[in-house]
Amino acid sequence: MSRPLLTVILAAGKGTRMRSARPKVLHRIAGRSMLGHVLALAGEAGSDRLAVVVGPGMDGVREEALAAAPGATVFVQEAQLGTADAVRTARAAIAAHTGDLMVLFADTPLITAATIGKLRAELDRGAAVAVLGFEAREPGSYGRLVTDRDGALVAIREAKDASPAELQIRLCNSGVMAFRLDQPLAVLDGIGNANAKGEFYLTDAIEIVRAEGCRAGVVVCEEDEVLGVNAKGELAQAEAIWQRRARGRAMAGGVTLIAPETVWLSFDTVLGEDVLIEPNVFFGPRVTVGDGAEIKANSYLEGARVGPGARVGPFARLRPGAVLGRDVHVGNFVEVKNVAMGDGAKANHLSYLGDGSIGAKANIGAGTIFCNYDGFFKHKTEIGEGAFVGSNTALVAPVKVGAGAYIGSGSVITRDVAADALALERSAQDERPGWAQKFRAAMARRKAARTA
Ligand code: UD1
Ligand code: CA
């Protein structure tokens, strides 16, 4: 597989059936756009050059492509005249390239790099074109792979152009094709539009190369891998397939999932060995969990780093910038955002910890709030190592609490607290001996007078 590879990704479709203001290929699966998934696949499959074909006015798609793959070239297909026309739009990239050419659809996001590897291996075996096919449960509108008695690929027939006999074929075209041609543009330019749809079909390339005496090969994969997304229902189906695979990979890597089907992972979730994940946990993008950590039921994590041995939840929310050290405990109804918690620090109940830092072994009492926002700016709260913050404390940022300091419960802390000091902010307790007894007696007399 030493020949350089140019991958052309088709993304010009409007995706009308998504019923969305957002271009189809920007809809996400596991936190990453479909286009992002396909660009990642092209990279994993060893592409040396990438071209993305978008529709007119799809600036968002262009930006997403360049953000995910800065070296990619974006081409605009002015009118959607068919898949062959779409590939020809990337003419400049194809002309400048010597090597193999692969075509992927940006709305077909579940193909694996292993399958692409098989397609390239088919080129290595001497095929001029290799097509990714699958046995369709319902062949419907898919192109049919027409083979001869020896199983060699003769043609791809679009459903609208197929004979009744051809429509019986269940082996269908996924749309993914790889070419090993000296003159790919000559083949592409030879494709016309004399067919039922009046479109330029990329699939016509098969008959053209065969007429030149070259071989066309087929690689067959599971139907799940080539699911195309055209509507929201298929988007959810693709998400489900992706999640099933990712859970399987996590478990194979040593993660314990008590109820795998209730755990939602992101494309980039990193889970260490012996991580335990209880039911109903959601991972947004950019989460890393260290070995042996436990994520308890009903927790929501995004942009967070959880250290080894840490315990999160149940019902915890870790937002971007939450960095939990080793053995940190974050308990129920605690929200952590942009706060680093040192090793062994604890916040077990009902707190908002936003913008700041918490030293190792510090203890944050129930109901502690970092008051980080004054309506205009965000400010930091810094808690020193081993400090003890009493329950129901409001820390009005910017503020620092020194190492080992104590904060009395119910305090509103507006000034820095020195190390090892006690800070207390509440009025003195007033106590009246016997008051309750006298009050009850007076009330009993009043009640008796009314009912008399
Ligand atoms: C295509 C295949 C069909 C295959 C099916 C698999 C052709 C002629 N047919 O049919 O054999 O079974 O995919 O799903 O290739 N696109 C553009 N510009 C265009 C036309 C299409 O960018 O002018 C993009 C679309 O956005 C889409 C992809 O190419 O991502 C496929 O196009 P689509 O029109 O959906 O092709 P099908 O008719 O489904
Ligand atoms: Ca399609």
Short mmCIF file of C-alpha atoms and ligand atoms in Angstrom, two decimals:
data_model
loop_
_atom_site.label_atom_id
_atom_site.label_comp_id
_atom_site.label_asym_id
_atom_site.label_seq_id
_atom_site.Cartn_x
_atom_site.Cartn_y
_atom_site.Cartn_z
CA MET A 1 0.00 0.00 0.00
CA SER A 2 2.75 2.41 -0.81
CA ARG A 3 0.81 4.42 -3.41
CA PRO A 4 -0.26 7.85 -2.15
CA LEU A 5 -4.00 8.21 -1.51
CA LEU A 6 -6.27 11.13 -2.35
CA THR A 7 -9.68 10.95 -0.65
CA VAL A 8 -12.59 12.98 -2.02
CA ILE A 9 -15.45 13.43 0.45
CA LEU A 10 -18.84 14.32 -1.03
CA ALA A 11 -20.83 16.70 1.16
CA ALA A 12 -22.80 18.86 -1.28
CA GLY A 13 -26.22 17.34 -0.50
CA LYS A 14 -28.69 19.76 1.09
CA GLY A 15 -30.23 17.12 3.30
CA THR A 16 -33.77 18.44 2.90
CA ARG A 17 -35.20 15.44 4.75
CA MET A 18 -33.36 16.39 7.93
CA ARG A 19 -35.80 19.32 8.21
CA SER A 20 -33.06 21.45 9.70
CA ALA A 21 -31.45 24.86 9.21
CA ARG A 22 -28.11 23.12 9.72
CA PRO A 23 -26.45 21.39 6.74
CA LYS A 24 -26.90 17.64 7.01
CA VAL A 25 -23.25 16.67 7.45
CA LEU A 26 -22.85 19.01 10.44
CA HIS A 27 -25.31 17.00 12.51
CA ARG A 28 -23.45 15.18 15.24
CA ILE A 29 -22.94 11.59 16.25
CA ALA A 30 -21.30 11.09 19.66
CA GLY A 31 -20.48 14.79 19.85
CA ARG A 32 -18.73 15.04 16.47
CA SER A 33 -20.20 16.07 13.13
CA MET A 34 -20.74 13.35 10.53
CA LEU A 35 -18.23 15.19 8.35
CA GLY A 36 -15.77 15.11 11.27
CA HIS A 37 -16.20 11.33 11.56
CA VAL A 38 -15.60 10.82 7.85
CA LEU A 39 -12.55 13.13 7.85
CA ALA A 40 -11.16 11.16 10.80
CA LEU A 41 -11.77 7.91 8.91
CA ALA A 42 -10.00 9.28 5.83
CA GLY A 43 -7.05 10.15 8.06
CA GLU A 44 -6.98 6.74 9.79
CA ALA A 45 -7.18 5.06 6.39
CA GLY A 46 -3.91 6.73 5.46
CA SER A 47 -5.05 9.49 3.09
CA ASP A 48 -2.21 11.72 1.99
CA ARG A 49 -4.51 14.37 0.54
CA LEU A 50 -8.11 15.32 1.29
CA ALA A 51 -10.66 17.10 -0.86
CA VAL A 52 -14.14 18.01 0.38
CA VAL A 53 -16.94 18.85 -2.06
CA VAL A 54 -19.58 21.19 -0.59
CA GLY A 55 -22.66 22.93 -1.96
CA PRO A 56 -22.93 26.66 -2.64
CA GLY A 57 -23.25 28.79 0.50
CA MET A 58 -22.17 26.00 2.84
CA ASP A 59 -19.62 28.09 4.72
CA GLY A 60 -20.23 26.18 7.94
CA VAL A 61 -19.33 22.93 6.22
CA ARG A 62 -16.17 24.49 4.78
CA GLU A 63 -15.15 25.76 8.23
CA GLU A 64 -15.80 22.40 9.88
CA ALA A 65 -13.74 20.62 7.21
CA LEU A 66 -10.80 23.00 7.61
CA ALA A 67 -10.99 22.91 11.42
CA ALA A 68 -10.86 19.10 11.44
CA ALA A 69 -8.38 18.78 8.56
CA PRO A 70 -6.45 22.03 7.97
CA GLY A 71 -4.66 20.52 4.97
CA ALA A 72 -7.89 19.68 3.13
CA THR A 73 -8.97 21.48 -0.04
CA VAL A 74 -12.61 22.50 -0.26
CA PHE A 75 -14.41 22.59 -3.63
CA VAL A 76 -17.85 24.02 -4.33
CA GLN A 77 -20.19 22.08 -6.60
CA GLU A 78 -22.51 24.73 -7.99
CA ALA A 79 -25.36 22.42 -9.04
CA GLN A 80 -25.98 18.89 -7.88
CA LEU A 81 -25.64 17.01 -11.11
CA GLY A 82 -24.72 13.65 -9.62
CA THR A 83 -21.92 11.84 -7.83
CA ALA A 84 -19.58 11.76 -10.85
CA ASP A 85 -20.03 15.50 -11.34
CA ALA A 86 -19.36 16.01 -7.62
CA VAL A 87 -16.06 14.10 -7.84
CA ARG A 88 -15.10 16.02 -11.01
CA THR A 89 -15.56 19.25 -9.00
CA ALA A 90 -12.36 18.26 -7.20
CA ARG A 91 -10.62 18.18 -10.61
CA ALA A 92 -7.65 20.31 -9.53
CA ALA A 93 -6.84 17.97 -6.62
CA ILE A 94 -7.22 14.87 -8.81
CA ALA A 95 -5.05 16.33 -11.58
CA ALA A 96 -2.30 17.22 -9.09
CA HIS A 97 -2.29 13.71 -7.57
CA THR A 98 -0.47 10.56 -8.60
CA GLY A 99 -1.72 7.47 -6.82
CA ASP A 100 -5.01 5.97 -5.63
CA LEU A 101 -8.29 7.87 -5.43
CA MET A 102 -11.01 7.10 -2.90
CA VAL A 103 -14.53 8.53 -2.70
CA LEU A 104 -16.42 8.72 0.62
CA PHE A 105 -19.86 10.23 1.41
CA ALA A 106 -19.98 12.62 4.37
CA ASP A 107 -23.44 11.31 5.30
CA THR A 108 -22.17 7.74 5.73
CA PRO A 109 -20.22 8.07 8.96
CA LEU A 110 -19.90 4.56 10.42
CA ILE A 111 -17.40 2.89 8.08
CA THR A 112 -14.31 1.56 9.85
CA ALA A 113 -10.68 2.00 8.89
CA ALA A 114 -10.36 -1.81 8.76
CA THR A 115 -12.94 -1.94 5.97
CA ILE A 116 -11.19 0.82 4.04
CA GLY A 117 -8.01 -1.23 4.45
CA LYS A 118 -9.74 -4.17 2.72
CA LEU A 119 -10.80 -1.89 -0.13
CA ARG A 120 -7.21 -0.75 -0.64
CA ALA A 121 -6.00 -4.34 -0.45
CA GLU A 122 -8.33 -5.11 -3.36
CA LEU A 123 -6.51 -2.44 -5.38
CA ASP A 124 -3.22 -4.06 -4.36
CA ARG A 125 -4.51 -7.31 -5.83
CA GLY A 126 -4.80 -5.55 -9.17
CA ALA A 127 -8.36 -4.19 -9.30
CA ALA A 128 -8.65 -0.86 -11.09
CA VAL A 129 -11.79 -0.07 -9.08
CA ALA A 130 -12.87 -1.51 -5.74
CA VAL A 131 -16.44 -1.01 -4.57
CA LEU A 132 -17.70 -1.39 -1.01
CA GLY A 133 -20.86 -3.48 -1.14
CA PHE A 134 -23.30 -4.93 1.38
CA GLU A 135 -26.24 -7.35 1.48
CA ALA A 136 -29.23 -5.04 1.94
CA ARG A 137 -32.17 -6.11 4.11
CA GLU A 138 -34.27 -3.89 1.82
CA PRO A 139 -32.40 -3.10 -1.41
CA GLY A 140 -34.99 -0.38 -2.28
CA SER A 141 -33.34 2.58 -4.02
CA TYR A 142 -29.74 1.41 -3.66
CA GLY A 143 -27.59 0.77 -6.70
CA ARG A 144 -27.32 -3.00 -7.43
CA LEU A 145 -23.95 -4.71 -7.89
CA VAL A 146 -24.27 -6.78 -11.04
CA THR A 147 -21.78 -9.67 -11.07
CA ASP A 148 -20.98 -12.36 -13.63
CA ARG A 149 -20.88 -16.13 -13.08
CA ASP A 150 -17.41 -15.90 -11.54
CA GLY A 151 -18.51 -13.24 -9.10
CA ALA A 152 -16.63 -10.44 -10.87
CA LEU A 153 -18.27 -7.02 -10.80
CA VAL A 154 -19.72 -6.15 -14.22
CA ALA A 155 -21.74 -3.01 -13.51
CA ILE A 156 -23.57 -1.00 -10.88
CA ARG A 157 -27.19 -0.41 -11.84
CA GLU A 158 -29.10 2.41 -10.15
CA ALA A 159 -32.53 1.21 -9.02
CA LYS A 160 -34.37 3.55 -11.38
CA ASP A 161 -32.47 2.13 -14.36
CA ALA A 162 -32.53 -1.52 -13.31
CA SER A 163 -34.39 -4.36 -15.02
CA PRO A 164 -36.81 -6.46 -12.92
CA ALA A 165 -34.15 -9.19 -12.74
CA GLU A 166 -31.49 -6.71 -11.58
CA LEU A 167 -33.85 -5.34 -8.93
CA GLN A 168 -33.84 -8.84 -7.36
CA ILE A 169 -30.14 -8.46 -6.52
CA ARG A 170 -29.54 -7.87 -2.83
CA LEU A 171 -25.85 -7.03 -3.06
CA CYS A 172 -25.88 -3.22 -3.10
CA ASN A 173 -23.51 -0.29 -3.54
CA SER A 174 -22.55 1.60 -0.37
CA GLY A 175 -21.26 4.48 -2.51
CA VAL A 176 -17.68 4.07 -1.34
CA MET A 177 -15.25 3.39 -4.18
CA ALA A 178 -11.50 3.29 -4.57
CA PHE A 179 -9.68 3.72 -7.89
CA ARG A 180 -6.23 2.73 -9.04
CA LEU A 181 -6.05 4.39 -12.44
CA ASP A 182 -3.37 6.11 -14.46
CA GLN A 183 -5.89 8.63 -15.81
CA PRO A 184 -8.78 8.92 -13.33
CA LEU A 185 -9.98 12.17 -14.91
CA ALA A 186 -10.24 10.53 -18.34
CA VAL A 187 -12.55 7.89 -16.81
CA LEU A 188 -14.58 10.47 -14.87
CA ASP A 189 -14.92 12.71 -17.93
CA GLY A 190 -16.14 9.72 -19.93
CA ILE A 191 -19.24 9.45 -17.71
CA GLY A 192 -22.45 10.81 -19.26
CA ASN A 193 -25.97 11.42 -17.94
CA ALA A 194 -28.15 9.34 -20.25
CA ASN A 195 -30.11 7.66 -17.47
CA ALA A 196 -33.44 7.80 -15.63
CA LYS A 197 -32.39 10.67 -13.37
CA GLY A 198 -30.36 12.59 -15.95
CA GLU A 199 -27.48 12.63 -13.45
CA PHE A 200 -23.80 11.89 -13.89
CA TYR A 201 -23.40 8.59 -12.01
CA LEU A 202 -20.01 7.78 -10.51
CA THR A 203 -21.12 4.16 -10.65
CA ASP A 204 -20.81 4.23 -14.47
CA ALA A 205 -17.04 4.12 -13.96
CA ILE A 206 -17.30 0.34 -13.57
CA GLU A 207 -18.43 -0.34 -17.11
CA ILE A 208 -15.91 2.16 -18.50
CA VAL A 209 -12.87 0.55 -16.87
CA ARG A 210 -14.11 -2.93 -17.77
CA ALA A 211 -14.41 -1.89 -21.39
CA GLU A 212 -10.73 -0.99 -21.17
CA GLY A 213 -9.96 -4.52 -19.99
CA CYS A 214 -9.47 -3.67 -16.32
CA ARG A 215 -10.90 -5.57 -13.35
CA ALA A 216 -13.47 -4.21 -10.87
CA GLY A 217 -13.61 -5.80 -7.41
CA VAL A 218 -16.10 -5.84 -4.55
CA VAL A 219 -15.45 -5.82 -0.82
CA VAL A 220 -18.48 -6.73 1.29
CA CYS A 221 -19.14 -5.26 4.74
CA GLU A 222 -22.01 -5.30 7.27
CA GLU A 223 -25.01 -3.14 6.42
CA ASP A 224 -24.69 -1.26 9.74
CA GLU A 225 -21.34 0.11 8.62
CA VAL A 226 -22.72 1.81 5.54
CA LEU A 227 -25.90 3.27 7.00
CA GLY A 228 -26.53 6.56 5.20
CA VAL A 229 -28.14 9.37 7.17
CA ASN A 230 -30.90 11.28 5.37
CA ALA A 231 -33.38 11.98 8.18
CA LYS A 232 -33.41 12.37 11.96
CA GLY A 233 -34.50 8.77 12.48
CA GLU A 234 -31.40 7.50 10.68
CA LEU A 235 -29.27 9.95 12.67
CA ALA A 236 -30.53 8.33 15.88
CA GLN A 237 -29.94 4.87 14.37
CA ALA A 238 -26.35 5.82 13.49
CA GLU A 239 -25.87 7.17 17.01
CA ALA A 240 -27.13 3.88 18.48
CA ILE A 241 -24.79 1.80 16.32
CA TRP A 242 -21.85 4.07 17.20
CA GLN A 243 -22.63 3.88 20.94
CA ARG A 244 -22.93 0.08 20.87
CA ARG A 245 -19.48 -0.16 19.29
CA ALA A 246 -17.91 2.34 21.68
CA ARG A 247 -19.30 0.57 24.76
CA GLY A 248 -17.88 -2.69 23.44
CA ARG A 249 -14.47 -1.09 22.97
CA ALA A 250 -14.59 0.42 26.48
CA MET A 251 -15.42 -2.93 28.08
CA ALA A 252 -12.71 -4.67 26.04
CA GLY A 253 -10.34 -2.06 27.48
CA GLY A 254 -11.22 -3.02 31.06
CA VAL A 255 -14.08 -0.65 31.88
CA THR A 256 -17.01 -2.03 33.87
CA LEU A 257 -20.41 -0.89 32.61
CA ILE A 258 -23.25 -2.14 34.78
CA ALA A 259 -25.90 -1.21 32.20
CA PRO A 260 -23.99 -0.50 28.98
CA GLU A 261 -27.05 0.51 26.99
CA THR A 262 -27.65 3.47 29.35
CA VAL A 263 -24.15 4.97 29.12
CA TRP A 264 -23.49 7.59 26.38
CA LEU A 265 -19.94 8.13 25.26
CA SER A 266 -18.33 10.82 23.11
CA PHE A 267 -16.09 10.23 20.12
CA ASP A 268 -13.08 11.19 22.25
CA THR A 269 -13.96 9.77 25.69
CA VAL A 270 -10.91 8.18 27.34
CA LEU A 271 -11.60 5.67 30.12
CA GLY A 272 -8.85 3.94 32.09
CA GLU A 273 -8.70 0.38 33.31
CA ASP A 274 -11.08 -0.72 36.05
CA VAL A 275 -13.17 2.38 35.72
CA LEU A 276 -16.67 1.59 36.99
CA ILE A 277 -19.58 3.36 35.36
CA GLU A 278 -23.02 3.02 36.89
CA PRO A 279 -26.25 3.37 34.88
CA ASN A 280 -27.40 6.57 33.14
CA VAL A 281 -24.14 8.44 32.72
CA PHE A 282 -23.58 10.91 29.86
CA PHE A 283 -20.15 11.87 28.54
CA GLY A 284 -19.93 15.05 26.47
CA PRO A 285 -16.73 15.73 24.51
CA ARG A 286 -13.23 15.87 26.02
CA VAL A 287 -13.53 13.68 29.10
CA THR A 288 -10.70 11.57 30.49
CA VAL A 289 -11.20 9.20 33.42
CA GLY A 290 -8.21 7.67 35.22
CA ASP A 291 -7.78 4.05 36.30
CA GLY A 292 -10.04 2.74 39.02
CA ALA A 293 -12.29 5.81 39.17
CA GLU A 294 -16.03 5.38 39.74
CA ILE A 295 -18.68 7.38 37.98
CA LYS A 296 -21.92 6.80 39.85
CA ALA A 297 -25.41 6.80 38.41
CA ASN A 298 -27.02 9.80 36.71
CA SER A 299 -23.90 11.92 36.28
CA TYR A 300 -23.16 14.30 33.38
CA LEU A 301 -19.54 15.01 32.40
CA GLU A 302 -18.04 17.19 29.67
CA GLY A 303 -14.58 18.69 29.18
CA ALA A 304 -13.45 17.17 32.49
CA ARG A 305 -10.47 15.19 33.73
CA VAL A 306 -11.11 12.69 36.51
CA GLY A 307 -8.07 11.37 38.34
CA PRO A 308 -7.35 7.75 39.25
CA GLY A 309 -9.43 6.39 42.09
CA ALA A 310 -11.76 9.40 42.14
CA ARG A 311 -15.48 9.04 42.93
CA VAL A 312 -18.00 11.12 41.03
CA GLY A 313 -21.75 11.21 41.66
CA PRO A 314 -24.41 9.97 41.90
CA PHE A 315 -26.06 13.01 40.26
CA ALA A 316 -22.85 15.00 39.74
CA ARG A 317 -22.19 17.47 36.96
CA LEU A 318 -18.63 18.07 35.76
CA ARG A 319 -18.34 20.91 33.26
CA PRO A 320 -15.42 22.06 31.09
CA GLY A 321 -12.25 22.69 33.03
CA ALA A 322 -13.13 20.45 35.96
CA VAL A 323 -9.84 18.73 36.77
CA LEU A 324 -10.11 16.20 39.60
CA GLY A 325 -6.92 14.80 41.12
CA ARG A 326 -6.35 11.35 42.53
CA ASP A 327 -9.02 10.04 44.93
CA VAL A 328 -11.12 13.20 44.78
CA HIS A 329 -14.77 12.81 45.81
CA VAL A 330 -17.50 14.82 44.12
CA GLY A 331 -20.90 13.79 45.39
CA ASN A 332 -24.57 14.29 44.68
CA PHE A 333 -25.82 17.59 43.23
CA VAL A 334 -22.34 19.07 43.01
CA GLU A 335 -21.48 21.12 39.90
CA VAL A 336 -17.81 21.74 39.14
CA LYS A 337 -16.70 24.11 36.36
CA ASN A 338 -13.18 25.32 35.61
CA VAL A 339 -11.87 24.24 39.00
CA ALA A 340 -8.85 22.07 39.72
CA MET A 341 -9.31 19.86 42.80
CA GLY A 342 -6.10 18.54 44.39
CA ASP A 343 -5.58 14.92 45.39
CA GLY A 344 -8.01 13.69 48.01
CA ALA A 345 -10.15 16.86 48.06
CA LYS A 346 -13.85 16.32 48.75
CA ALA A 347 -17.10 18.07 47.91
CA ASN A 348 -19.72 15.53 48.75
CA HIS A 349 -23.04 17.35 48.61
CA LEU A 350 -25.00 20.18 46.99
CA SER A 351 -22.40 22.69 45.84
CA TYR A 352 -21.51 25.02 42.96
CA LEU A 353 -17.74 25.21 42.49
CA GLY A 354 -17.01 27.47 39.53
CA ASP A 355 -13.70 29.13 38.52
CA GLY A 356 -10.84 28.52 40.91
CA SER A 357 -8.83 25.87 42.67
CA ILE A 358 -9.16 23.60 45.67
CA GLY A 359 -6.03 22.30 47.38
CA ALA A 360 -5.29 18.67 48.17
CA LYS A 361 -7.34 17.15 50.99
CA ALA A 362 -9.50 20.25 51.40
CA ASN A 363 -13.08 19.57 52.49
CA ILE A 364 -15.94 21.52 50.96
CA GLY A 365 -19.09 21.35 53.09
CA ALA A 366 -22.63 20.83 51.84
CA GLY A 367 -24.18 23.86 50.20
CA THR A 368 -20.94 25.70 49.48
CA ILE A 369 -21.20 28.19 46.63
CA PHE A 370 -18.36 29.86 44.75
CA CYS A 371 -20.00 33.22 43.88
CA ASN A 372 -17.90 33.62 40.73
CA TYR A 373 -19.98 36.08 38.70
CA ASP A 374 -20.87 39.70 39.47
CA GLY A 375 -23.05 40.14 36.42
CA PHE A 376 -20.13 41.39 34.34
CA PHE A 377 -16.97 39.42 35.09
CA LYS A 378 -15.99 36.00 36.39
CA HIS A 379 -13.65 35.83 39.40
CA LYS A 380 -11.62 33.12 41.09
CA THR A 381 -11.92 31.35 44.42
CA GLU A 382 -8.75 29.71 45.71
CA ILE A 383 -8.95 27.23 48.58
CA GLY A 384 -5.66 26.12 50.15
CA GLU A 385 -4.58 22.57 50.98
CA GLY A 386 -6.37 20.92 53.84
CA ALA A 387 -8.77 23.83 54.35
CA PHE A 388 -12.20 23.09 55.82
CA VAL A 389 -15.12 25.03 54.38
CA GLY A 390 -18.19 24.71 56.61
CA SER A 391 -21.60 23.96 55.20
CA ASN A 392 -23.63 26.66 53.48
CA THR A 393 -20.69 28.97 52.90
CA ALA A 394 -20.82 31.59 50.15
CA LEU A 395 -17.34 32.50 48.88
CA VAL A 396 -17.60 35.82 47.06
CA ALA A 397 -14.84 35.82 44.45
CA PRO A 398 -12.17 37.01 44.04
CA VAL A 399 -11.19 35.45 47.35
CA LYS A 400 -8.50 33.18 48.79
CA VAL A 401 -8.67 30.83 51.74
CA GLY A 402 -5.26 29.85 53.12
CA ALA A 403 -4.05 26.30 53.69
CA GLY A 404 -5.50 24.62 56.75
CA ALA A 405 -7.98 27.44 57.46
CA TYR A 406 -11.49 26.81 58.80
CA ILE A 407 -14.60 28.61 57.60
CA GLY A 408 -17.55 28.50 59.99
CA SER A 409 -20.83 27.22 58.56
CA GLY A 410 -23.18 29.74 57.02
CA SER A 411 -20.48 32.36 56.41
CA VAL A 412 -20.42 34.82 53.54
CA ILE A 413 -16.69 35.21 52.90
CA THR A 414 -15.74 38.39 51.05
CA ARG A 415 -12.12 38.86 52.22
CA ASP A 416 -9.09 36.57 52.03
CA VAL A 417 -8.59 34.19 54.97
CA ALA A 418 -5.09 33.55 56.34
CA ALA A 419 -3.68 30.04 56.57
CA ASP A 420 -4.77 28.13 59.67
CA ALA A 421 -7.19 30.90 60.76
CA LEU A 422 -10.88 30.55 61.57
CA ALA A 423 -13.18 32.84 59.62
CA LEU A 424 -16.71 33.21 60.83
CA GLU A 425 -19.31 35.57 59.38
CA ARG A 426 -22.69 35.34 61.09
CA SER A 427 -24.53 37.12 63.86
CA ALA A 428 -24.18 35.88 67.44
CA GLN A 429 -26.78 33.35 68.56
CA ASP A 430 -29.53 34.80 70.77
CA GLU A 431 -31.13 32.37 73.29
CA ARG A 432 -34.15 33.01 75.61
CA PRO A 433 -34.56 30.36 78.32
CA GLY A 434 -38.10 28.93 78.69
CA TRP A 435 -39.51 30.98 75.83
CA ALA A 436 -40.99 28.05 73.90
CA GLN A 437 -42.81 26.70 76.93
CA LYS A 438 -44.43 30.10 77.66
CA PHE A 439 -45.36 30.53 73.99
CA ARG A 440 -47.11 27.16 73.83
CA ALA A 441 -49.08 27.86 77.03
CA ALA A 442 -50.25 31.27 75.70
CA MET A 443 -51.37 29.71 72.43
CA ALA A 444 -53.26 26.92 74.19
CA ARG A 445 -55.19 29.57 76.22
CA ARG A 446 -56.08 31.49 73.05
CA LYS A 447 -57.32 28.37 71.30
CA ALA A 448 -59.53 27.40 74.29
CA ALA A 449 -61.10 30.92 74.35
CA ARG A 450 -62.03 30.67 70.62
CA THR A 451 -63.67 27.24 70.76
CA ALA A 452 -65.64 28.10 73.92
C1 UD1 B 1 -25.67 6.62 -4.43
C2 UD1 B 1 -25.16 5.60 -5.45
C3 UD1 B 1 -25.89 4.28 -5.22
C4 UD1 B 1 -25.67 3.81 -3.81
C5 UD1 B 1 -26.11 4.89 -2.81
C6 UD1 B 1 -25.72 4.51 -1.41
C7 UD1 B 1 -24.56 6.84 -7.45
C8 UD1 B 1 -25.00 7.22 -8.83
N1 UD1 B 1 -25.40 6.07 -6.76
O1 UD1 B 1 -27.03 6.84 -4.72
O2 UD1 B 1 -25.42 3.31 -6.12
O3 UD1 B 1 -26.40 2.63 -3.56
O4 UD1 B 1 -25.45 6.13 -3.12
O5 UD1 B 1 -26.27 5.42 -0.51
O6 UD1 B 1 -23.49 7.19 -7.04
N2 UD1 B 1 -23.65 14.22 -3.73
C9 UD1 B 1 -23.01 15.41 -4.03
N3 UD1 B 1 -23.28 16.01 -5.24
C10 UD1 B 1 -24.16 15.49 -6.13
C11 UD1 B 1 -24.81 14.27 -5.82
C12 UD1 B 1 -24.53 13.66 -4.62
O7 UD1 B 1 -22.23 15.90 -3.25
O8 UD1 B 1 -24.34 16.11 -7.19
C13 UD1 B 1 -23.37 13.56 -2.46
C14 UD1 B 1 -24.58 13.57 -1.55
O9 UD1 B 1 -24.52 14.66 -0.65
C15 UD1 B 1 -24.46 12.25 -0.81
C16 UD1 B 1 -23.72 11.36 -1.78
O10 UD1 B 1 -23.09 12.20 -2.72
O11 UD1 B 1 -23.67 12.36 0.35
C17 UD1 B 1 -24.64 10.37 -2.47
O12 UD1 B 1 -25.59 11.06 -3.24
P1 UD1 B 1 -27.09 10.61 -3.35
O13 UD1 B 1 -27.79 11.52 -4.24
O14 UD1 B 1 -27.65 10.37 -1.99
O15 UD1 B 1 -26.91 9.21 -4.11
P2 UD1 B 1 -27.91 8.03 -4.14
O16 UD1 B 1 -28.96 8.32 -5.13
O17 UD1 B 1 -28.33 7.70 -2.77
CA CA B 2 -28.17 8.59 -0.54
#
